[in-house]
mmCIF file with all atom_site columns, C-alpha atoms in Angstrom:
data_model
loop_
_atom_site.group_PDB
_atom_site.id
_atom_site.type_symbol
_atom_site.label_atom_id
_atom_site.label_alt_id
_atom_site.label_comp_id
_atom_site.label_asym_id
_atom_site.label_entity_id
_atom_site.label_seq_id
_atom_site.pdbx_PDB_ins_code
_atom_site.Cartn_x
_atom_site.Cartn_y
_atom_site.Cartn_z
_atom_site.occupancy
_atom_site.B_iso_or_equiv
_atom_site.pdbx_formal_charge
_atom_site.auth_seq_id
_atom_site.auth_comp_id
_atom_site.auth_asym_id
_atom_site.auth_atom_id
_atom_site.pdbx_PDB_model_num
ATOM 1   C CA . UNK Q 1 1   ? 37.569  20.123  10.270  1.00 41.00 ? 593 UNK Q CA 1
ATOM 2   C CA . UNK Q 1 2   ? 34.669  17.523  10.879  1.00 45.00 ? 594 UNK Q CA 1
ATOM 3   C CA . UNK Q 1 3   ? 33.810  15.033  7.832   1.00 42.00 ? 595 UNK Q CA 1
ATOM 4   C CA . UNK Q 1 4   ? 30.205  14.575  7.628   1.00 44.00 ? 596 UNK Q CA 1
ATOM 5   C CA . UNK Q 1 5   ? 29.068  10.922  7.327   1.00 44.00 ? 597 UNK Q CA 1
ATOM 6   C CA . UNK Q 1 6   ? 27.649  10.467  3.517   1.00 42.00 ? 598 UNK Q CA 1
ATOM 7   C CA . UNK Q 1 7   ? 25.869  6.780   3.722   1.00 42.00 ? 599 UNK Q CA 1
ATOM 8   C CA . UNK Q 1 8   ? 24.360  5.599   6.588   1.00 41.00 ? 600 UNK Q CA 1
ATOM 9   C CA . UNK Q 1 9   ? 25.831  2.137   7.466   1.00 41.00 ? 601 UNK Q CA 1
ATOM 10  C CA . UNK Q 1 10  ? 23.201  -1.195  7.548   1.00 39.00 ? 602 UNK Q CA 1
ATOM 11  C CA . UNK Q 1 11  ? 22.194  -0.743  10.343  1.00 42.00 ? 603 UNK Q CA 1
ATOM 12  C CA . UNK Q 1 12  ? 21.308  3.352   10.023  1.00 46.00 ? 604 UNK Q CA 1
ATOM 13  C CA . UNK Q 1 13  ? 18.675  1.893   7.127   1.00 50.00 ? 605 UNK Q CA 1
ATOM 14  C CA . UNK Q 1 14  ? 15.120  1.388   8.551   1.00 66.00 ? 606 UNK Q CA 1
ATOM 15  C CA . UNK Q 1 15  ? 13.558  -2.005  7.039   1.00 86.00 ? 607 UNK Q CA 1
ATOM 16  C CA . UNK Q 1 16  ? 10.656  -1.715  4.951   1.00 94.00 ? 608 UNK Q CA 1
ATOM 17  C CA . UNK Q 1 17  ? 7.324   -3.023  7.009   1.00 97.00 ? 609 UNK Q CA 1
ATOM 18  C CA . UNK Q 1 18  ? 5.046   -5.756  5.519   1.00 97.00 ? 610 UNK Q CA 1
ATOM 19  C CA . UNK Q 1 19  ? 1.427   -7.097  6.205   1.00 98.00 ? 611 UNK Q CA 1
ATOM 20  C CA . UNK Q 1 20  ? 0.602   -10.085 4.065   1.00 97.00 ? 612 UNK Q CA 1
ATOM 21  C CA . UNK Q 1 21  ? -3.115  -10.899 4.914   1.00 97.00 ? 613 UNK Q CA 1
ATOM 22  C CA . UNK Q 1 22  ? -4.363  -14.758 3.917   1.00 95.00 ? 614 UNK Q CA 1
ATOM 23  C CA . UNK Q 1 23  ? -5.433  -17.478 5.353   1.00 94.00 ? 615 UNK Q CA 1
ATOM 24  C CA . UNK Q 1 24  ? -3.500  -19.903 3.494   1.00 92.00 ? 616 UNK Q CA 1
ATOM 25  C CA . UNK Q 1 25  ? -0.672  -20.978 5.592   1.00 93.00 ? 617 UNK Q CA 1
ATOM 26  C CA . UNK Q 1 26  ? 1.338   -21.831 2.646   1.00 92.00 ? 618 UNK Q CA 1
ATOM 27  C CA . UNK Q 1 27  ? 1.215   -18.867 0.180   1.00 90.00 ? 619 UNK Q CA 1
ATOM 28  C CA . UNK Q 1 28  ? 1.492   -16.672 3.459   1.00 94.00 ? 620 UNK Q CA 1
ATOM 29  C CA . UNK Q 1 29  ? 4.493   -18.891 4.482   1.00 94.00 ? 621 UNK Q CA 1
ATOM 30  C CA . UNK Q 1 30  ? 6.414   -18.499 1.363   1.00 94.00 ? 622 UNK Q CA 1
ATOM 31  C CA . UNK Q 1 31  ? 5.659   -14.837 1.306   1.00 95.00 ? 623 UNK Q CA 1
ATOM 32  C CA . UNK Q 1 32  ? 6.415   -14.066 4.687   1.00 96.00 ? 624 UNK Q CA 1
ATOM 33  C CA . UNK Q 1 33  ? 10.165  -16.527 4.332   1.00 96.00 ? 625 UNK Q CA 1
ATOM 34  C CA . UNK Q 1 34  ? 11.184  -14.261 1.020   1.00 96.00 ? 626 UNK Q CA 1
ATOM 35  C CA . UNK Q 1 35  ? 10.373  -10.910 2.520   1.00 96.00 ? 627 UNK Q CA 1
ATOM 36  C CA . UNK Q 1 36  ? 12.443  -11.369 5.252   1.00 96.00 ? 628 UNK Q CA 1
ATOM 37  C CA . UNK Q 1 37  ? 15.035  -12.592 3.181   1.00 95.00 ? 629 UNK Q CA 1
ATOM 38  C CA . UNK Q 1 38  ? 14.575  -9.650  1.114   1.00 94.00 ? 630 UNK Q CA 1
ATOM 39  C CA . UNK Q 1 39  ? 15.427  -7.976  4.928   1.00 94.00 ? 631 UNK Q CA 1
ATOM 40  C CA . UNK Q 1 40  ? 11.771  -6.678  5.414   1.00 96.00 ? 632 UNK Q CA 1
ATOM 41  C CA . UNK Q 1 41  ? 10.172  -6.278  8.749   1.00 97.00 ? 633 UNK Q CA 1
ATOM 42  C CA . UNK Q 1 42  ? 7.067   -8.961  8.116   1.00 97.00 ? 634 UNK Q CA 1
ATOM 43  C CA . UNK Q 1 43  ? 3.588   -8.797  9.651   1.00 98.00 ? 635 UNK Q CA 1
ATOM 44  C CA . UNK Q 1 44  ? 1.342   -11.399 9.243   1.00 97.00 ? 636 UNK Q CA 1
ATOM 45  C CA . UNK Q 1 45  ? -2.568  -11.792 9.747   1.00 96.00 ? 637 UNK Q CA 1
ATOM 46  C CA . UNK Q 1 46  ? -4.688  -15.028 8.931   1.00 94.00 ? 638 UNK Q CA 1
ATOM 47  C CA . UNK Q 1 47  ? -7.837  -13.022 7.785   1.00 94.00 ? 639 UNK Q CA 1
ATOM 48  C CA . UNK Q 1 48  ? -8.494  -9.676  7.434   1.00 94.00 ? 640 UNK Q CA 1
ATOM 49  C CA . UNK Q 1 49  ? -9.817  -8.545  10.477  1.00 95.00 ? 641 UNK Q CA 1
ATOM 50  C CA . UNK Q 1 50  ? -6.401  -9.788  12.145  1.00 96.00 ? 642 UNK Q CA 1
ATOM 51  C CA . UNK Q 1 51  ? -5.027  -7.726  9.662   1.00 96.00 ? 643 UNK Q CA 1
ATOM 52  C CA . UNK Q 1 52  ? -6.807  -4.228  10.058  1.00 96.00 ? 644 UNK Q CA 1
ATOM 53  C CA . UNK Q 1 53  ? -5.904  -4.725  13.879  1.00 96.00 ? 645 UNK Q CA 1
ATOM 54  C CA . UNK Q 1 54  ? -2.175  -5.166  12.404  1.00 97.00 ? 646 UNK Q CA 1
ATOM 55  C CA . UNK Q 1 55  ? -2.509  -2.399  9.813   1.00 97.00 ? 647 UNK Q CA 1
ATOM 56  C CA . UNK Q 1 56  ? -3.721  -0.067  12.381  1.00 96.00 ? 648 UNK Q CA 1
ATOM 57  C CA . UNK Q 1 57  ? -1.555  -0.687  15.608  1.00 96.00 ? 649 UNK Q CA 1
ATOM 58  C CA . UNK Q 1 58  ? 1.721   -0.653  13.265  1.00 96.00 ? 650 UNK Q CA 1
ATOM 59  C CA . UNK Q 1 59  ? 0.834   0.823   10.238  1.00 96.00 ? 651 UNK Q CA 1
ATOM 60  C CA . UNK Q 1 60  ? 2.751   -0.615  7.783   1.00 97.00 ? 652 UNK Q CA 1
ATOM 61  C CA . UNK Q 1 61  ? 4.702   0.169   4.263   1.00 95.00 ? 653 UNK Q CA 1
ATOM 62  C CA . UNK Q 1 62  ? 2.565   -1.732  2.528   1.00 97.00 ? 654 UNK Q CA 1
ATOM 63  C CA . UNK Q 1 63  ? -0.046  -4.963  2.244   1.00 97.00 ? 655 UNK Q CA 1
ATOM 64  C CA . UNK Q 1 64  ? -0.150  -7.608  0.672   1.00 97.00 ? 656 UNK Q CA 1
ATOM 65  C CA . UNK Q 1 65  ? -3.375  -9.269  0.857   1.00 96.00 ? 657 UNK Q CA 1
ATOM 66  C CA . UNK Q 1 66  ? -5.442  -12.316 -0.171  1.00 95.00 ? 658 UNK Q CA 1
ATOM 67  C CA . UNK Q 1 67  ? -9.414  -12.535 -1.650  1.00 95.00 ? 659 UNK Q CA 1
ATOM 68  C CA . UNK Q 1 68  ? -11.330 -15.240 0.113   1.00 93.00 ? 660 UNK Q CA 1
ATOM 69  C CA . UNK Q 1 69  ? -10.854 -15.303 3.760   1.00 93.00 ? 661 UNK Q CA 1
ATOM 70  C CA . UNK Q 1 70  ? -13.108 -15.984 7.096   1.00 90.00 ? 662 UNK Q CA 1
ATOM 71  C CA . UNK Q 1 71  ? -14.156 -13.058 9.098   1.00 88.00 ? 663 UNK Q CA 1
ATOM 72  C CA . UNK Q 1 72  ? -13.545 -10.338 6.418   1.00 93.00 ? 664 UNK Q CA 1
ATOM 73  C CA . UNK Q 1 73  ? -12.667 -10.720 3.035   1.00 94.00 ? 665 UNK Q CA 1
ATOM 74  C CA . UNK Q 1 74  ? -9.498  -8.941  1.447   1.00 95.00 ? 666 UNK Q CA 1
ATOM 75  C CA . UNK Q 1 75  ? -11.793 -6.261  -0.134  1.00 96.00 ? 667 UNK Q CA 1
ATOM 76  C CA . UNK Q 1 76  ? -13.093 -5.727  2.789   1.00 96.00 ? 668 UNK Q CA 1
ATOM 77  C CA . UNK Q 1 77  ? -10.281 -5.005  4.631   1.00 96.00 ? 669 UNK Q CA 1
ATOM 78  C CA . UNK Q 1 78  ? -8.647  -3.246  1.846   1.00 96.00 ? 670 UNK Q CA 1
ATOM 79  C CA . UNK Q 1 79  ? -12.050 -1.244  2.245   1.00 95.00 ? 671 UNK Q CA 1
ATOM 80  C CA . UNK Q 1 80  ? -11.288 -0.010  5.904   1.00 95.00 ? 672 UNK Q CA 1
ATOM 81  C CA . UNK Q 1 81  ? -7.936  1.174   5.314   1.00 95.00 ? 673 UNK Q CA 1
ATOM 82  C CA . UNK Q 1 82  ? -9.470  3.481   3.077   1.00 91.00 ? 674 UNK Q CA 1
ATOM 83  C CA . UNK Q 1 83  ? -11.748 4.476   5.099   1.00 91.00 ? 675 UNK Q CA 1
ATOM 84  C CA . UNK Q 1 84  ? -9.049  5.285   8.124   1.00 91.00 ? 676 UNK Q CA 1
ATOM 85  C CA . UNK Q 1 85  ? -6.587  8.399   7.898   1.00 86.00 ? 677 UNK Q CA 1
ATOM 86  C CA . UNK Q 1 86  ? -4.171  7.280   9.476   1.00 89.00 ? 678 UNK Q CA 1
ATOM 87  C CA . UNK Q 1 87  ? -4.143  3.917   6.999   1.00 93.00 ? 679 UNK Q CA 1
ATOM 88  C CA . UNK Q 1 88  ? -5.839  5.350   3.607   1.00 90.00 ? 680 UNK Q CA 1
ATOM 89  C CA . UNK Q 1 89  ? -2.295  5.861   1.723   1.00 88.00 ? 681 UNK Q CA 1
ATOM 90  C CA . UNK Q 1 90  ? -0.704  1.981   2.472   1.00 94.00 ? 682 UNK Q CA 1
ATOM 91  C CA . UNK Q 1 91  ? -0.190  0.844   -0.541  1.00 94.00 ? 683 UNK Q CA 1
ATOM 92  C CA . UNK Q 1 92  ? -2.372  -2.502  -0.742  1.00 96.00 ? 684 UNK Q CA 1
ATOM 93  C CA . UNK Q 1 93  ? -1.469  -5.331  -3.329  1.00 96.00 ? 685 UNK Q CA 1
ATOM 94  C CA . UNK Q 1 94  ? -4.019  -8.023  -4.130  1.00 96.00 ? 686 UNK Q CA 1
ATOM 95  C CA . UNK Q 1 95  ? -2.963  -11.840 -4.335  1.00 92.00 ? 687 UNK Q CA 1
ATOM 96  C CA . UNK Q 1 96  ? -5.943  -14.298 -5.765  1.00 92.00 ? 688 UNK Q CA 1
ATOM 97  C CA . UNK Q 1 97  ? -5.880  -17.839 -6.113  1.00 87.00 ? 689 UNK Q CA 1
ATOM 98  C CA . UNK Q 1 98  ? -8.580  -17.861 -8.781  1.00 88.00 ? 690 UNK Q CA 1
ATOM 99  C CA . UNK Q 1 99  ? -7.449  -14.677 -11.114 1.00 88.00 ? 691 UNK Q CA 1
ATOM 100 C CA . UNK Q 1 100 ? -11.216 -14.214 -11.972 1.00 91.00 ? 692 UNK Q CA 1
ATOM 101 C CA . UNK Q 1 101 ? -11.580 -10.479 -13.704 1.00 92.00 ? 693 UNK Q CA 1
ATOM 102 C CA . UNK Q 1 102 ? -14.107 -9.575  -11.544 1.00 94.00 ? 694 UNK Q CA 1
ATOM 103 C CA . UNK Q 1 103 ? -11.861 -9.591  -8.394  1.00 94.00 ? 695 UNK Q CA 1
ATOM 104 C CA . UNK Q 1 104 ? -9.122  -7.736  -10.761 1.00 91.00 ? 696 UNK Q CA 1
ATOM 105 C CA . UNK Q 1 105 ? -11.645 -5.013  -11.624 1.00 92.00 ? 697 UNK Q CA 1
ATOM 106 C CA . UNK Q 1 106 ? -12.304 -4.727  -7.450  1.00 93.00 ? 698 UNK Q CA 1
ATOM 107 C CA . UNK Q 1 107 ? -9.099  -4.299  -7.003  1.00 92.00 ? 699 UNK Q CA 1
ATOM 108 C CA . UNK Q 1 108 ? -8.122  -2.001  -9.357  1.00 87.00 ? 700 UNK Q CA 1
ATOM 109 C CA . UNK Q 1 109 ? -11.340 -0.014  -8.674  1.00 89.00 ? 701 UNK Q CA 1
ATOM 110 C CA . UNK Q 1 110 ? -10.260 0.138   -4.661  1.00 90.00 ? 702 UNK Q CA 1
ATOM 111 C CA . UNK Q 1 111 ? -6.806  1.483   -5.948  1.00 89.00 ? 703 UNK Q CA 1
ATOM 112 C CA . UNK Q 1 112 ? -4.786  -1.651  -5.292  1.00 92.00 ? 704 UNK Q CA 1
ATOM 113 C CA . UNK Q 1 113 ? -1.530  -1.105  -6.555  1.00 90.00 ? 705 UNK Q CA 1
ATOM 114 C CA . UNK Q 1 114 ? -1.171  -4.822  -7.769  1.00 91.00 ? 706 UNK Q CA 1
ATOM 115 C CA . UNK Q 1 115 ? -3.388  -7.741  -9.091  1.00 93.00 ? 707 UNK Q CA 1
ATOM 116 C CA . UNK Q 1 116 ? -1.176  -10.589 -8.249  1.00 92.00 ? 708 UNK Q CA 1
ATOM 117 C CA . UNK Q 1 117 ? -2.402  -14.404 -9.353  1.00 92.00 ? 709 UNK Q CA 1
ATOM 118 C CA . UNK Q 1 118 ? -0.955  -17.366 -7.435  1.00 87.00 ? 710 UNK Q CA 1
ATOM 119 C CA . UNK Q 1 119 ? 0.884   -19.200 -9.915  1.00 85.00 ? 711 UNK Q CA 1
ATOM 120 C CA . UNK Q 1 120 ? 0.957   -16.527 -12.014 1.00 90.00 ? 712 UNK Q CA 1
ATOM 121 C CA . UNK Q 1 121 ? 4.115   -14.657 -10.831 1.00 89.00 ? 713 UNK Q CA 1
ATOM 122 C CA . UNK Q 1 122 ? 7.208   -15.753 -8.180  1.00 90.00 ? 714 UNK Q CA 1
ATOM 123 C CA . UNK Q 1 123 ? 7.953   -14.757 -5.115  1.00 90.00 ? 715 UNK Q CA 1
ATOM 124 C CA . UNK Q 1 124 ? 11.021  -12.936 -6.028  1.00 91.00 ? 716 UNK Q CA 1
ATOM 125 C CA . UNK Q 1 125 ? 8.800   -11.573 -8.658  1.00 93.00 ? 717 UNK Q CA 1
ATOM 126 C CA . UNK Q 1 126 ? 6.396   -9.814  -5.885  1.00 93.00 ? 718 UNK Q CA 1
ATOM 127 C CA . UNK Q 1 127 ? 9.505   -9.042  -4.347  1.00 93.00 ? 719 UNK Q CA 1
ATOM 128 C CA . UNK Q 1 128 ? 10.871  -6.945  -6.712  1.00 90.00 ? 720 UNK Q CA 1
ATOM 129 C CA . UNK Q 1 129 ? 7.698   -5.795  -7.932  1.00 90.00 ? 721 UNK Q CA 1
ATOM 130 C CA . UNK Q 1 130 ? 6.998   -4.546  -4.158  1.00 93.00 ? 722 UNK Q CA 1
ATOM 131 C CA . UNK Q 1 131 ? 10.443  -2.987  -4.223  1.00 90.00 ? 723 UNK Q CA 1
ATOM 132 C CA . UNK Q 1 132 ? 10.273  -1.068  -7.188  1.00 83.00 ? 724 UNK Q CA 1
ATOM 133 C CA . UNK Q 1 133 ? 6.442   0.364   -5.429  1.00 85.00 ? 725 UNK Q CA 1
ATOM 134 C CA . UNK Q 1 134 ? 8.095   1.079   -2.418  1.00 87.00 ? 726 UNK Q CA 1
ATOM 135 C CA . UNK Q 1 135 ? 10.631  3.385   -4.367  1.00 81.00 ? 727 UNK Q CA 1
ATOM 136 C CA . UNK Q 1 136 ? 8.997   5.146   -6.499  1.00 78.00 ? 728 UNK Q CA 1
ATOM 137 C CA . UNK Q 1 137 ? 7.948   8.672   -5.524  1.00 74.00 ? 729 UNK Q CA 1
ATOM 138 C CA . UNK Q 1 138 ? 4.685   9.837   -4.339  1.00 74.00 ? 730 UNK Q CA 1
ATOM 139 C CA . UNK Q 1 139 ? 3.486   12.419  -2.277  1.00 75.00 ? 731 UNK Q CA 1
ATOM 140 C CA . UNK Q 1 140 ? 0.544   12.071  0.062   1.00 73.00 ? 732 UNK Q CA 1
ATOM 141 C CA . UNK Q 1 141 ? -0.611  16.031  1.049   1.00 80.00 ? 733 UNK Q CA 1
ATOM 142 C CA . UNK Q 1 142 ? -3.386  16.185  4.066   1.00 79.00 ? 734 UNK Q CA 1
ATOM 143 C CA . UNK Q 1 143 ? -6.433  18.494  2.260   1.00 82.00 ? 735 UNK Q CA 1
ATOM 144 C CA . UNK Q 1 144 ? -7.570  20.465  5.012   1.00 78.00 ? 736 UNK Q CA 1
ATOM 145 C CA . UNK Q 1 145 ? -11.204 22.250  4.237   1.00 77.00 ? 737 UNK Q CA 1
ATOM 146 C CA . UNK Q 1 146 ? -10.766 25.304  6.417   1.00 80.00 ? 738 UNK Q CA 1
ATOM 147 C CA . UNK Q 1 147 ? -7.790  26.217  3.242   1.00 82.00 ? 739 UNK Q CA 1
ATOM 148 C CA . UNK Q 1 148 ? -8.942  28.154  -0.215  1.00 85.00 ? 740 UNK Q CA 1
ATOM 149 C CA . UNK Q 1 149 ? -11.157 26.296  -2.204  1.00 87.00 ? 741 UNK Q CA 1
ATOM 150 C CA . UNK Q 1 150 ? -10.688 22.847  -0.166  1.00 84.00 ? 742 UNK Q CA 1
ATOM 151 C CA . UNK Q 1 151 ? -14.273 22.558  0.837   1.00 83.00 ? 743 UNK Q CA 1
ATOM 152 C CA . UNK Q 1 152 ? -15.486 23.075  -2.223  1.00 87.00 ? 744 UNK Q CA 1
ATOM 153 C CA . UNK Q 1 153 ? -12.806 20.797  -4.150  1.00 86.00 ? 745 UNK Q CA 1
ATOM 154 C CA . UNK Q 1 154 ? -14.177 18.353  -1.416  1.00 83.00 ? 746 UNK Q CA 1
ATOM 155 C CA . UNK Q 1 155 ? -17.928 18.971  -1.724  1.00 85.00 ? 747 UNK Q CA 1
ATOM 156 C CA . UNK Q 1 156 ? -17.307 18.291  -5.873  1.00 87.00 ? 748 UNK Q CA 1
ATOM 157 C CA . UNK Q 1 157 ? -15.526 15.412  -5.021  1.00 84.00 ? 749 UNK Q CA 1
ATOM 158 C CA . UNK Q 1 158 ? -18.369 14.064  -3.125  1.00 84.00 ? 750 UNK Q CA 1
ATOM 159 C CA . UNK Q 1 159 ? -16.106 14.036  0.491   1.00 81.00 ? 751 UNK Q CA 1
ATOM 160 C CA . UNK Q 1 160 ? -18.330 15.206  3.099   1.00 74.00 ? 752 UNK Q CA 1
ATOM 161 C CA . UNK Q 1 161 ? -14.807 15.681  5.261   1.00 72.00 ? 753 UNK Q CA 1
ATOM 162 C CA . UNK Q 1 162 ? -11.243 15.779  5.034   1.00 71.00 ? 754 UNK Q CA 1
ATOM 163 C CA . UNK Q 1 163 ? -8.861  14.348  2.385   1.00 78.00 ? 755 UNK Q CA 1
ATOM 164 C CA . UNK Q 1 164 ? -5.143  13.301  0.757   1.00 78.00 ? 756 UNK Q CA 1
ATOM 165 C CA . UNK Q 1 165 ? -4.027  14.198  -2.756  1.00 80.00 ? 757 UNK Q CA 1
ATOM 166 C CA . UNK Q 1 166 ? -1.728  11.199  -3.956  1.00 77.00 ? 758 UNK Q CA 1
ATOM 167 C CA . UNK Q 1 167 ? 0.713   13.106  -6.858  1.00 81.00 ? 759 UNK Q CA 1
ATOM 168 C CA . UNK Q 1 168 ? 3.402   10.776  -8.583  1.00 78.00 ? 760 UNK Q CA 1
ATOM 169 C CA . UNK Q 1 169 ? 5.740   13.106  -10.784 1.00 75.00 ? 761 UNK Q CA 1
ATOM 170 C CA . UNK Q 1 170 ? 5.840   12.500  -14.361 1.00 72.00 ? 762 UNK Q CA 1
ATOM 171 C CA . UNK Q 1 171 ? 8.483   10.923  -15.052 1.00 66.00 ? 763 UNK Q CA 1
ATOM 172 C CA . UNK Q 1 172 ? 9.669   12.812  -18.412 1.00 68.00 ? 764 UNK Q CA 1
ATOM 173 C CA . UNK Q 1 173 ? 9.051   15.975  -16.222 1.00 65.00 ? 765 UNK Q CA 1
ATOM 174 C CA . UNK Q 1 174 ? 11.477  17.919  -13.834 1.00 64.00 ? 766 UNK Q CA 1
ATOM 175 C CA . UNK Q 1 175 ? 9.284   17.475  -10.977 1.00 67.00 ? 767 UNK Q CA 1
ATOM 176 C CA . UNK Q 1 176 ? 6.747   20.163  -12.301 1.00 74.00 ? 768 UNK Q CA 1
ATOM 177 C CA . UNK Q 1 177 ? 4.479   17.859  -14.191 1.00 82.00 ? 769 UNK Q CA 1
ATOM 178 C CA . UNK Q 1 178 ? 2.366   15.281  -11.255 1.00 82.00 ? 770 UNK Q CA 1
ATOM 179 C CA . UNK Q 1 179 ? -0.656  12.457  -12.147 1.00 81.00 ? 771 UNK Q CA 1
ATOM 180 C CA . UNK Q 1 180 ? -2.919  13.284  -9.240  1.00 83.00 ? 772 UNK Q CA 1
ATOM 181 C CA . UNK Q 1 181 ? -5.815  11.008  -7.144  1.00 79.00 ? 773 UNK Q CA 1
ATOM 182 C CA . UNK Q 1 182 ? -7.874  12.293  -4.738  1.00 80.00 ? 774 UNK Q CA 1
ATOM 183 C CA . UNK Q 1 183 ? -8.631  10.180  -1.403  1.00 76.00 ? 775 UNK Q CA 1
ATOM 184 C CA . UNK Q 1 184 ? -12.058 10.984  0.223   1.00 75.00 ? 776 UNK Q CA 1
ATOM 185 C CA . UNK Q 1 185 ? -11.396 10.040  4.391   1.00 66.00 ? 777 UNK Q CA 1
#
């Protein structure tokens, strides 16, 4: 009689993938040294057109990104992920030097998952904080508008093409209860 193998051994377990976007060397170097001693696979870009090159070659877990950088600014690049299929469900977390609460109602209006303020929070803070993201459960479903009522779900949503429902389950549910968001491509 065969015994089936329960856990998977260390080196079974894929490592998370990480962009962190920002063009200064410091806060990216401190980022990049505790994710991979948190055992992450880390990208890193200096601005974020380096970083939608990155994003989009190797597609990533998720991003952590800065503000204020040369060629395109976080936004922006958080921007084009959205706008990109293959991209539009990385999870993107925002890191600003300046905490202003216009750049935390950007990012929370893009659908970063974090407004992170230098200073503000550690590095094993983000660590943990990314962690706990990257655990949690959500579904990402492809909305194809040849199906049901799709195109017209689509056409009220104002997506002139395809789309992903996000659902999270509830957590005092049994998996029957979901918080949904709807993703134009």
């Amino acid at each position: 009689m065969e015994t089936k193998q329960i856990f998977k051994t260390m080196t079974e377990i894929k490592a998370y993938q990480i962009l962190i976007v920002d063009d200064d060397d410091l806060l990216r170097g401190v980022l990049v040294d505790v994710f991979k001693t948190a055992k992450f696979e880390v990208m890193e870009a200096m601005d974020g057109l380096e970083g939608l090159n990155i994003a989009t070659a190797h597609k990533p877990d998720v991003v952590i990104t800065g503000i204020m950088m040369p060629s395109m600014t976080g936004f922006e690049f958080f921007e084009a992920l959205k706008k990109n299929m293959e991209t539009v469900s990385i999870p993107v977390l925002i890191f600003s030097h300046l905490g202003r609460e216009e750049d935390r109602q950007q990012a929370l209006k893009l659908g970063a998952k974090a407004f992170l303020v230098k200073g503000m929070i550690s590095p094993k803070q983000t660590v943990d904080l990314v962690l706990n993201l990257l655990n949690s459960k959500v579904y990402r479903v492809a909305i194809n508008p040849d199906n049901f009522d799709a195109s017209r779900f689509m056409e009220d949503m104002g997506c002139k093409t395809g789309g992903v429902l996000e659902l999270t389950p509830d957590p005092d549910s049994d998996l029957s209860n979901f918080k949904a968001r709807f993703i134009c491509q």
